[in-house]
PDB file of C-alpha atoms in Angstrom:
ATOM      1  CA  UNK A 231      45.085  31.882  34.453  1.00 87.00           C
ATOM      2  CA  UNK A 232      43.625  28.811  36.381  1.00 96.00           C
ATOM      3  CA  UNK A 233      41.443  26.846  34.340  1.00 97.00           C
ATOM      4  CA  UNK A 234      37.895  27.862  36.491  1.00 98.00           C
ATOM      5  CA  UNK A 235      38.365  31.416  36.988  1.00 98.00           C
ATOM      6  CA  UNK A 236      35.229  33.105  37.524  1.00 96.00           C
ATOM      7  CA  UNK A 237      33.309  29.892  37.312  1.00 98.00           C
ATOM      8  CA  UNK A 238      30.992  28.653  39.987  1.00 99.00           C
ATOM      9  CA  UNK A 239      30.477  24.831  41.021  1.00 99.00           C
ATOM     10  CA  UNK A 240      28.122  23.091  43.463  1.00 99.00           C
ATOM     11  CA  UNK A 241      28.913  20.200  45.553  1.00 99.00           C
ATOM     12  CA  UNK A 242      26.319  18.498  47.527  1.00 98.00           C
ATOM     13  CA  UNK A 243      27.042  17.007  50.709  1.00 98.00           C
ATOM     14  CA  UNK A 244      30.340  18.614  50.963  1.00 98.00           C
ATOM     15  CA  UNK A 245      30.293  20.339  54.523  1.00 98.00           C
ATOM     16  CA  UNK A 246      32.614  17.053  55.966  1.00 96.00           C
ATOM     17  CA  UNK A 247      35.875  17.200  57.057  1.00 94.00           C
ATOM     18  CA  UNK A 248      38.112  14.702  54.610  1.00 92.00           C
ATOM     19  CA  UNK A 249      34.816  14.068  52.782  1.00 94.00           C
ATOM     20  CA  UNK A 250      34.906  13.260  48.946  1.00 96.00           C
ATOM     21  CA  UNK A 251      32.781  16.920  48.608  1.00 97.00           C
ATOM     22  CA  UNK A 252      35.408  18.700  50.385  1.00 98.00           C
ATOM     23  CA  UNK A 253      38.403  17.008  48.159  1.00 97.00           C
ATOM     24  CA  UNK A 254      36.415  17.768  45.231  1.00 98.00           C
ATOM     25  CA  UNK A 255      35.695  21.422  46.239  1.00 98.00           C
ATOM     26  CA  UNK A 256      39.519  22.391  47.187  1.00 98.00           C
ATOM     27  CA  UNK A 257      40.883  21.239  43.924  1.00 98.00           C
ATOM     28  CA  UNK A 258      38.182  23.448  42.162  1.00 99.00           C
ATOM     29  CA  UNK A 259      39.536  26.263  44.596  1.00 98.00           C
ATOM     30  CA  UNK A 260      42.913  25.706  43.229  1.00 98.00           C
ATOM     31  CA  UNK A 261      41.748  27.087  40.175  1.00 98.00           C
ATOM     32  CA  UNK A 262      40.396  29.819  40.607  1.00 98.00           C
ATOM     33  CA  UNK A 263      36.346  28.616  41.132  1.00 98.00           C
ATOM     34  CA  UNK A 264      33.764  29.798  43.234  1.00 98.00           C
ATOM     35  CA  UNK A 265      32.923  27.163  45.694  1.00 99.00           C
ATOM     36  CA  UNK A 266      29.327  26.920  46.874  1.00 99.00           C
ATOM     37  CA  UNK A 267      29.235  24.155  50.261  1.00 98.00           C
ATOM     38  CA  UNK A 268      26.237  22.720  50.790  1.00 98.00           C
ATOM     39  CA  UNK A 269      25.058  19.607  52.816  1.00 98.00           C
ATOM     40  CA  UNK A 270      21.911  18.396  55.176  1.00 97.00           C
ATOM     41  CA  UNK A 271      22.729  21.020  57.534  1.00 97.00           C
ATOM     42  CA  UNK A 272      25.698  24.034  57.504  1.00 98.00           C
ATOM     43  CA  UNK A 273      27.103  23.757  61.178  1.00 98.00           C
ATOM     44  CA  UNK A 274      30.405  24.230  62.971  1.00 98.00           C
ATOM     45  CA  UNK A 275      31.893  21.095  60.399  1.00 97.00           C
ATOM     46  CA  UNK A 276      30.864  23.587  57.463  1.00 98.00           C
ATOM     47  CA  UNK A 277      32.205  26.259  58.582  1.00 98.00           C
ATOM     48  CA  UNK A 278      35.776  24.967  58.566  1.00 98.00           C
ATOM     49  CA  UNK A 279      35.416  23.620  55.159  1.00 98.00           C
ATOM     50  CA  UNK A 280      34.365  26.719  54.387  1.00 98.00           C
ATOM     51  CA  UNK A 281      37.463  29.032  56.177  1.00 98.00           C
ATOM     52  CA  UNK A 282      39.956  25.956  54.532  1.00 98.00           C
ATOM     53  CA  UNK A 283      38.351  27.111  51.202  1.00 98.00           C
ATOM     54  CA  UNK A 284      38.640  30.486  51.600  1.00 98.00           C
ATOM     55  CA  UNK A 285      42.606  30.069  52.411  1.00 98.00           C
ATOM     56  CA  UNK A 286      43.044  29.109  49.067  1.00 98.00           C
ATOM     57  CA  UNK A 287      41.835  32.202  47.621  1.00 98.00           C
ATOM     58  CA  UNK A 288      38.333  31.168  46.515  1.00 98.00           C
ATOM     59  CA  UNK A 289      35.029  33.401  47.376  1.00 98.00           C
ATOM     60  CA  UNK A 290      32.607  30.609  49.624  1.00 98.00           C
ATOM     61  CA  UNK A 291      29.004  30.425  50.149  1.00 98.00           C
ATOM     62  CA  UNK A 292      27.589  27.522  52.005  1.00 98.00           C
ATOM     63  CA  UNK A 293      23.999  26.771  51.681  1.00 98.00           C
ATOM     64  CA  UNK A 294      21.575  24.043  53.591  1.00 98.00           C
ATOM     65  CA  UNK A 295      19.981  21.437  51.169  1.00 98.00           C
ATOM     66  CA  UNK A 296      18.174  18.629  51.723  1.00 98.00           C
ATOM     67  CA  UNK A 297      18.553  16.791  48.618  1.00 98.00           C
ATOM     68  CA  UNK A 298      15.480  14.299  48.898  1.00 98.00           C
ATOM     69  CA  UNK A 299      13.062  17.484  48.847  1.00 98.00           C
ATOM     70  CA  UNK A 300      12.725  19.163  45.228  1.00 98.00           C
ATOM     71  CA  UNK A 301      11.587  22.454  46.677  1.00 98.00           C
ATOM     72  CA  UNK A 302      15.391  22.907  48.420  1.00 98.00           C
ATOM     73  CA  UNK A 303      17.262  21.735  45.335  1.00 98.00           C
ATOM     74  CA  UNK A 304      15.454  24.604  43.718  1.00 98.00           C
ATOM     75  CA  UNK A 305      16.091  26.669  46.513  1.00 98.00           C
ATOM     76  CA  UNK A 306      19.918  25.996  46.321  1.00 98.00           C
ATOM     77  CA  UNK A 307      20.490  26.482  42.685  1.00 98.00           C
ATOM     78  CA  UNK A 308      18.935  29.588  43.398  1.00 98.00           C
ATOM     79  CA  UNK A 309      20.520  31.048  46.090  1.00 98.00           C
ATOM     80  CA  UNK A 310      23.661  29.783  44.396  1.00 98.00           C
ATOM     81  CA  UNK A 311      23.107  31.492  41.646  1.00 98.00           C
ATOM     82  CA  UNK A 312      22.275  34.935  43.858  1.00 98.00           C
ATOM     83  CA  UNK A 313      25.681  34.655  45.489  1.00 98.00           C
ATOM     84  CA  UNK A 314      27.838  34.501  42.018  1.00 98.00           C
ATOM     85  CA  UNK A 315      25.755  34.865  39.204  1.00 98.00           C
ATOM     86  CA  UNK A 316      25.543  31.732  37.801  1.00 98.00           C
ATOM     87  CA  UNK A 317      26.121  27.990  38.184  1.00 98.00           C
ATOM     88  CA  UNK A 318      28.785  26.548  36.194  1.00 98.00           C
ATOM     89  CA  UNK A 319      28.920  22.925  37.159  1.00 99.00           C
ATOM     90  CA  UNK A 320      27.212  20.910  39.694  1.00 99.00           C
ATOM     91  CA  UNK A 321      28.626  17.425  41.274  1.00 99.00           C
ATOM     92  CA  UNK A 322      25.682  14.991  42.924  1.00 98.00           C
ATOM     93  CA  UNK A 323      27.911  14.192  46.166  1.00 98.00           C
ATOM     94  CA  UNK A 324      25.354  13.929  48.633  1.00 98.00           C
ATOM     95  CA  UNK A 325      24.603  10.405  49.444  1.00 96.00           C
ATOM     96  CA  UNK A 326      23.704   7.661  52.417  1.00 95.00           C
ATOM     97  CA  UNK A 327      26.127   4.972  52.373  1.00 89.00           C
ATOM     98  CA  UNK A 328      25.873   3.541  56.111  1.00 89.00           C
ATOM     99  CA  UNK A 329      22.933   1.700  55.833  1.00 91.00           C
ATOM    100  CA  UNK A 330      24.243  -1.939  55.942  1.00 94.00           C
ATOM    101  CA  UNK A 331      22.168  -4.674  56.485  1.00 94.00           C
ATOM    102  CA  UNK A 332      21.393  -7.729  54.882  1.00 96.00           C
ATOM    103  CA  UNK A 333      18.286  -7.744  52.112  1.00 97.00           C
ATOM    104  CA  UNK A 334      16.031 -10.066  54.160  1.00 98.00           C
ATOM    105  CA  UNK A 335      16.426  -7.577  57.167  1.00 97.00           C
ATOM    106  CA  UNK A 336      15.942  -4.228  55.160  1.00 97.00           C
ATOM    107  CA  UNK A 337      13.421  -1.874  56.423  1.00 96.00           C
ATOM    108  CA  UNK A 338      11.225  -1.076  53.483  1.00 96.00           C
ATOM    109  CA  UNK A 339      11.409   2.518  55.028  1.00 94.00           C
ATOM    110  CA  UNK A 340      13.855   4.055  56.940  1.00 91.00           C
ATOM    111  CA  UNK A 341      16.571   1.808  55.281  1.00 94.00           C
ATOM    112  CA  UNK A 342      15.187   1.423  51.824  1.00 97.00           C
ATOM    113  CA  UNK A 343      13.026   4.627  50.506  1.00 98.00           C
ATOM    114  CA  UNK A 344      15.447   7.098  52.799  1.00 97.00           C
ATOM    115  CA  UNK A 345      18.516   5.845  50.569  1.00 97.00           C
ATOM    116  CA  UNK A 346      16.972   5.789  47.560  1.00 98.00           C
ATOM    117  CA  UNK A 347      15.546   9.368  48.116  1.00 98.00           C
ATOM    118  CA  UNK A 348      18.494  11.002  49.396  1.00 98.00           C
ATOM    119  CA  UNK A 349      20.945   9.030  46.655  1.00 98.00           C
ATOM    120  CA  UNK A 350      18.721   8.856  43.091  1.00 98.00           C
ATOM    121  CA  UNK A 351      16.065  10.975  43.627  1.00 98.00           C
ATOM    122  CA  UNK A 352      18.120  13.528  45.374  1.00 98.00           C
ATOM    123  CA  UNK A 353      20.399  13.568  42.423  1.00 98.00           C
ATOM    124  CA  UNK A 354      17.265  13.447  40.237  1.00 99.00           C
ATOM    125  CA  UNK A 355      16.223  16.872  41.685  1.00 99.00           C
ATOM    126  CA  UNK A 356      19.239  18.820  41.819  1.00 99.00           C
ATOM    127  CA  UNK A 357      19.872  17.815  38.451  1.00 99.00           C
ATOM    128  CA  UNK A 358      17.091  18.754  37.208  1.00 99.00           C
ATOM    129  CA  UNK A 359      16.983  22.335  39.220  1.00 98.00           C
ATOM    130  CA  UNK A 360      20.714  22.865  37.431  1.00 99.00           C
ATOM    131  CA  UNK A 361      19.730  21.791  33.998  1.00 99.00           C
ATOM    132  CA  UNK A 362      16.637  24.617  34.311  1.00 98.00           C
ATOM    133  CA  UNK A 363      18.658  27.265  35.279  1.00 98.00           C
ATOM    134  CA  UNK A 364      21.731  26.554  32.645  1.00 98.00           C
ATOM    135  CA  UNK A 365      19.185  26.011  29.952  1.00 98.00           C
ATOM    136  CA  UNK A 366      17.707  29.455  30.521  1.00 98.00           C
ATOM    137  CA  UNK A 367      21.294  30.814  30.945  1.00 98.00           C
ATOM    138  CA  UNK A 368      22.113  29.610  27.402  1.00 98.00           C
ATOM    139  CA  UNK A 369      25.902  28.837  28.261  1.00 98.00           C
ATOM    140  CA  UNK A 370      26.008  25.498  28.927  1.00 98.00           C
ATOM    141  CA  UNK A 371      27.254  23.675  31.851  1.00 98.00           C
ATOM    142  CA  UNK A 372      28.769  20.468  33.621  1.00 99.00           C
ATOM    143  CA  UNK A 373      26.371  18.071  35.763  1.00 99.00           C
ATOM    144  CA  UNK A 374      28.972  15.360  37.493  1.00 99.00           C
ATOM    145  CA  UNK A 375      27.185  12.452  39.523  1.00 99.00           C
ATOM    146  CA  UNK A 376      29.545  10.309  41.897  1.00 98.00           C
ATOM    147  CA  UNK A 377      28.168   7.358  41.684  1.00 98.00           C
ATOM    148  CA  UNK A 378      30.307   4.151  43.166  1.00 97.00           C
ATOM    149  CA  UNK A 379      31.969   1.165  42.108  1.00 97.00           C
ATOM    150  CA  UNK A 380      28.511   0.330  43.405  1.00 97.00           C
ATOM    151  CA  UNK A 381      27.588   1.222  40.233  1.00 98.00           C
ATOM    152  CA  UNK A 382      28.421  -1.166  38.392  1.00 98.00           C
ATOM    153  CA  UNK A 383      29.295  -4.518  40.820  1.00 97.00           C
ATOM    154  CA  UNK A 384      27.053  -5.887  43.180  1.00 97.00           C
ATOM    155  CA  UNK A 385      27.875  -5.958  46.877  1.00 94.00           C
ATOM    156  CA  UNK A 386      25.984  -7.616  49.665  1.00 94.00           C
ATOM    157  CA  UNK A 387      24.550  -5.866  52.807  1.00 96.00           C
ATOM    158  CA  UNK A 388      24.045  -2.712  50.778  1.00 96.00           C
ATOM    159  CA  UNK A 389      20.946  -3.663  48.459  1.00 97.00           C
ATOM    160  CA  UNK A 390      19.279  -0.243  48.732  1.00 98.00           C
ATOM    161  CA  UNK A 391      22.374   1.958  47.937  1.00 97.00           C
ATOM    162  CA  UNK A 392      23.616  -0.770  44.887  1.00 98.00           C
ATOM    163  CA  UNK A 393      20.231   0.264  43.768  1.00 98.00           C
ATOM    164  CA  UNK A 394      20.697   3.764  44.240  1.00 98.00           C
ATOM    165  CA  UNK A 395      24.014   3.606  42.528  1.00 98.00           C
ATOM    166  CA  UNK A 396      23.151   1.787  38.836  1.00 98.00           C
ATOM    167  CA  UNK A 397      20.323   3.909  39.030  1.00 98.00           C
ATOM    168  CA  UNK A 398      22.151   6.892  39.393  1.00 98.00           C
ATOM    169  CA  UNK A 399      24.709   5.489  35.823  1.00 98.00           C
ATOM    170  CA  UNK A 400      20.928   5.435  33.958  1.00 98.00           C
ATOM    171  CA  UNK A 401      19.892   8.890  35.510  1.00 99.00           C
ATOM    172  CA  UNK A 402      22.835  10.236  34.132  1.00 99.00           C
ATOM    173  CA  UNK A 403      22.869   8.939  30.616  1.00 98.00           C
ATOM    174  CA  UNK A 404      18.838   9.881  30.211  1.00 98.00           C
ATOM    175  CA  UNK A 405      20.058  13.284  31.365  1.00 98.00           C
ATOM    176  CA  UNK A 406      23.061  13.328  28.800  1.00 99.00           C
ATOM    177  CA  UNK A 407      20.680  12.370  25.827  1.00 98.00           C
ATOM    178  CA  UNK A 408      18.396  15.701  26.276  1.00 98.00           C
ATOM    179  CA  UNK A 409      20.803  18.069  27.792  1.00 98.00           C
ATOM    180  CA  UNK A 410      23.433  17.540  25.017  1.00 98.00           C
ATOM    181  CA  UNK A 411      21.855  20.150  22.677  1.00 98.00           C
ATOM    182  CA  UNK A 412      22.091  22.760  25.146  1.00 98.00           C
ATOM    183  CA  UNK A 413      26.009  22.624  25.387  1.00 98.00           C
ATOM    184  CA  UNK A 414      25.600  20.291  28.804  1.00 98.00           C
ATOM    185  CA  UNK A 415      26.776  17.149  29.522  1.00 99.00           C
ATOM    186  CA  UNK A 416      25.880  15.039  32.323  1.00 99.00           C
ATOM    187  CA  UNK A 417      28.351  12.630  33.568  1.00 99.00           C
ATOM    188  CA  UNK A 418      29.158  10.169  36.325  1.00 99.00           C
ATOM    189  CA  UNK A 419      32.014   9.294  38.076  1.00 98.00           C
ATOM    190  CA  UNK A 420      32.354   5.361  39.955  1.00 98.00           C
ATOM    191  CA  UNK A 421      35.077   5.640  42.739  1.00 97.00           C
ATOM    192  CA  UNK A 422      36.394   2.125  44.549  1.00 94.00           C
ATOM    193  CA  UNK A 423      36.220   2.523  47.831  1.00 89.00           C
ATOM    194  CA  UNK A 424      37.428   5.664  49.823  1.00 89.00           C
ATOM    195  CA  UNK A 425      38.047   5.954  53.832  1.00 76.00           C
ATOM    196  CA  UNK A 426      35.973   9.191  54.203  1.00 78.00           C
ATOM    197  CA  UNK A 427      33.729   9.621  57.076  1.00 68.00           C
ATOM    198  CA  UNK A 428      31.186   7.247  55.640  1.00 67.00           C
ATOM    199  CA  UNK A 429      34.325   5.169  54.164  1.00 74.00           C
ATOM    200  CA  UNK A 430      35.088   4.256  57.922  1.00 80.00           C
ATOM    201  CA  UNK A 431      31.718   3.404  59.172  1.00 83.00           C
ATOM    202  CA  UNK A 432      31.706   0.631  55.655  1.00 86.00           C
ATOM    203  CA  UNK A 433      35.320  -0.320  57.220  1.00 87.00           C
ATOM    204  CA  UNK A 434      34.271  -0.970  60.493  1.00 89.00           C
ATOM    205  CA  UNK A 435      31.091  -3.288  59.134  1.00 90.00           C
ATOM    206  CA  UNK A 436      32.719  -5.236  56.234  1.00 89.00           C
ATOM    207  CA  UNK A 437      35.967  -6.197  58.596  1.00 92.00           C
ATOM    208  CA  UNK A 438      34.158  -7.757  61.163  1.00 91.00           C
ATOM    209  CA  UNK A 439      31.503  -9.352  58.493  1.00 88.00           C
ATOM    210  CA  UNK A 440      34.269 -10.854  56.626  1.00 91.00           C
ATOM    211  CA  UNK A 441      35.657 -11.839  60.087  1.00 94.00           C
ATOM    212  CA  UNK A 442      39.199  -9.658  59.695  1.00 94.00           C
ATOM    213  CA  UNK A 443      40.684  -9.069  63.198  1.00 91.00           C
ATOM    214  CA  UNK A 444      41.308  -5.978  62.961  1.00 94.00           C
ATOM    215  CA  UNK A 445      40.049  -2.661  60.214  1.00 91.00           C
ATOM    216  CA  UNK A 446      43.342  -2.733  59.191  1.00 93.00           C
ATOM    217  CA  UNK A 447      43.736  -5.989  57.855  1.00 94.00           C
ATOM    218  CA  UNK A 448      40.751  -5.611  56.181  1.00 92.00           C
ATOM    219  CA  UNK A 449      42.440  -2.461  54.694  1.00 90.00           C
ATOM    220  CA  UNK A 450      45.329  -4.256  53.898  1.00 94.00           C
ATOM    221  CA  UNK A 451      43.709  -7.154  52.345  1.00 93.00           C
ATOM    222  CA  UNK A 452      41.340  -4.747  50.071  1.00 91.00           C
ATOM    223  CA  UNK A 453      45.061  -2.462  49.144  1.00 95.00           C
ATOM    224  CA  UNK A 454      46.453  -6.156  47.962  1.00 95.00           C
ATOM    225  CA  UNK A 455      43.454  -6.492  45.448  1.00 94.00           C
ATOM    226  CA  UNK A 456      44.081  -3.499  43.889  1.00 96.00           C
ATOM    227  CA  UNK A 457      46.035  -2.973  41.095  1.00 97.00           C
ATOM    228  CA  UNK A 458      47.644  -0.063  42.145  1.00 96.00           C
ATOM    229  CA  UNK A 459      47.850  -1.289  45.750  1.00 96.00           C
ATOM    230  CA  UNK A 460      45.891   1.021  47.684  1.00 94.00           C
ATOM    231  CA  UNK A 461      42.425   2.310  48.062  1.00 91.00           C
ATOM    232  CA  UNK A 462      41.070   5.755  46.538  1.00 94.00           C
ATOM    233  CA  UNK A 463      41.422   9.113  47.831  1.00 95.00           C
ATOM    234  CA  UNK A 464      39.550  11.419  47.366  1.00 96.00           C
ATOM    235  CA  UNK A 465      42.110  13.464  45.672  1.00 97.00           C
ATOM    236  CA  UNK A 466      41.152  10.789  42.813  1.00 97.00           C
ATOM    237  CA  UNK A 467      37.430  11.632  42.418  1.00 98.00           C
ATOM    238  CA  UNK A 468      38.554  15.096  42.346  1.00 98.00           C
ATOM    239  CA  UNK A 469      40.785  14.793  39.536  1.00 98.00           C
ATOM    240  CA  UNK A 470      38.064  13.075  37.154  1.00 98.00           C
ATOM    241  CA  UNK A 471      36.002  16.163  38.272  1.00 98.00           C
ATOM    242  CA  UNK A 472      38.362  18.894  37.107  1.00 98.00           C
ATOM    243  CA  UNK A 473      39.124  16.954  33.563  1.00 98.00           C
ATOM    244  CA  UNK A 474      34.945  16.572  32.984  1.00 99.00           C
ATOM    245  CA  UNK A 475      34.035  19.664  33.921  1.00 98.00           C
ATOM    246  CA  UNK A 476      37.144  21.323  31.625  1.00 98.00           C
ATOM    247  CA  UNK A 477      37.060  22.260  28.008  1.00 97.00           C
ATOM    248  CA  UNK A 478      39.088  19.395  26.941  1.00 98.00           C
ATOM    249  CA  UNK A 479      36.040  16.766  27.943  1.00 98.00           C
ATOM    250  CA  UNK A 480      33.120  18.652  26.144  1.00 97.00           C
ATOM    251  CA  UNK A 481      32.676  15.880  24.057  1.00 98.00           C
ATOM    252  CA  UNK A 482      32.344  13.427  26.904  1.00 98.00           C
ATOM    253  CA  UNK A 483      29.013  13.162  27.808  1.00 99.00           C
ATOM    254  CA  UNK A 484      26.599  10.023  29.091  1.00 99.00           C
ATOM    255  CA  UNK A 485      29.382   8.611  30.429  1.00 98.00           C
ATOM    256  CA  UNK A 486      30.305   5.826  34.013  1.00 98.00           C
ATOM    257  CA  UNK A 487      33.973   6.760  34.688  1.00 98.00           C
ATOM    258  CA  UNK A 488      35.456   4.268  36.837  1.00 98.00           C
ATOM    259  CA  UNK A 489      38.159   5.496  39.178  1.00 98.00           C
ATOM    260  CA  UNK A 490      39.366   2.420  41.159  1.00 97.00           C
ATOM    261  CA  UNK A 491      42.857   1.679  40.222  1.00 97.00           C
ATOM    262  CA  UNK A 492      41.594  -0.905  37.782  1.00 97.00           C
ATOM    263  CA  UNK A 493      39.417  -2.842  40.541  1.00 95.00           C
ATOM    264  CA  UNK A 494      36.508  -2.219  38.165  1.00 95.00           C
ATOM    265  CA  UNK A 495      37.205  -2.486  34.713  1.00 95.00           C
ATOM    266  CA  UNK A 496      33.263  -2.646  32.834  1.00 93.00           C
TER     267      UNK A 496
END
């Protein structure tokens, strides 16, 4: 029997074509779990996450969230819980990563308090909205933030979502400490870098800032730092998802996983 039959995870900001979420989401659908898609907005994008899903057998909801407003993180656990009883595990995917700029030039608002809502406080609420409703439910559950390599290394041109990031490794060890006696743990994963979407846009910006010709050398440069010699997929993050959220790690809780090939190693 796959190992998630009948179980029923959540991944924000997941409705992106070659998107961490989506990675994460298909190898859940592998076995045998109820996907629920959700993101700022479920458009045209979504649904052809969604119809990928559903080719590999698993029943698909998608649902629009807003992270950085509590009300809809309620509102999705909810109507999550509506479409397959329950919710199994949650994964804090949803995030704003594109906002580069140096500190001195930072907007206080539209580059600094967006992030930070979106990333920590977003992840605050939705955690928070799952922890209620497994609590009540009495059977436990998985929380899984993806945080970054971020996490734990400063990098420049990205103070707000650095922030976001270590902020996001204390979030989740707070949560572990009072969620533990209800059978829950609460962990977070720190992936190197990966050429999503939002990887690309961070490609463009750091080549040309660290005055690379071309992306690609600046891709080849970062796959010659790497221990393993390449960059992550998110095939990767996806893999640390299925071992937390599985029976085998239910005595892993609190904890930073990093998943960079050994480029971060504390």
């Amino acid at each position: 029997m796959p190992k998630f039959e009948g179980k029923t995870i959540v991944v924000t900001g997941s409705a992106k074509q070659k998107g961490l979420g989506q990675g994460i989401l298909q190898a859940f659908a592998d076995e045998g779990a109820n996907c629920v898609i959700s993101d700022l907005v479920i458009d045209d994008e979504a649904e052809e996450v969604a119809a990928e899903l559903r080719g590999r057998g698993a029943k698909v909801s998608a649902i629009a969230c807003d992270v950085s407003d509590a009300a809809q993180c309620s509102a999705l656990i909810a109507q999550a819980s509506d479409a397959f009883g329950a919710v199994d595990i949650f994964v804090n995917n949803a995030g704003i990563g594109f906002k580069m700029k140096p500190l001195l030039e930072v907007n206080p608002v539209d580059e600094w308090d967006q992030v930070i809502a979106v990333n920590l406080s977003g992840a605050f609420y939705c955690t928070q909205a799952a922890a209620r409703a497994m609590v009540d439910r009495g059977q436990g559950g998985r929380i899984i933030n993806i945080a970054s390599q971020a996490a734990k290394t400063g990098f420049p041109h990205l103070p707000a979502y650095v922030s976001s990031k270590h902020g996001m490794v204390g979030l989740t060890r707070a949560s572990a400490v009072e969620l533990g006696s209800h059978g829950i743990t609460v962990n977070a994963i720190c992936p190197n870098h990966v050429t999503t979407g939002l990887g690309a846009q961070q490609n463009a910006y750091f080549s040309k800032l660290l005055g690379f010709e071309t992306v690609e050398a600046y891709l080849e440069n970062m796959s010659a730092k790497n221990p393993m010699g390449r960059p992550g997929l998110p095939s990767d993050t996806a893999a640390a998802c299925l071992w937390l959220a599985s029976d085998e790690a239910f005595y892993v809780t609190g904890e930073a996983l990093n998943v960079s090939g050994g480029e971060e190693m504390h």
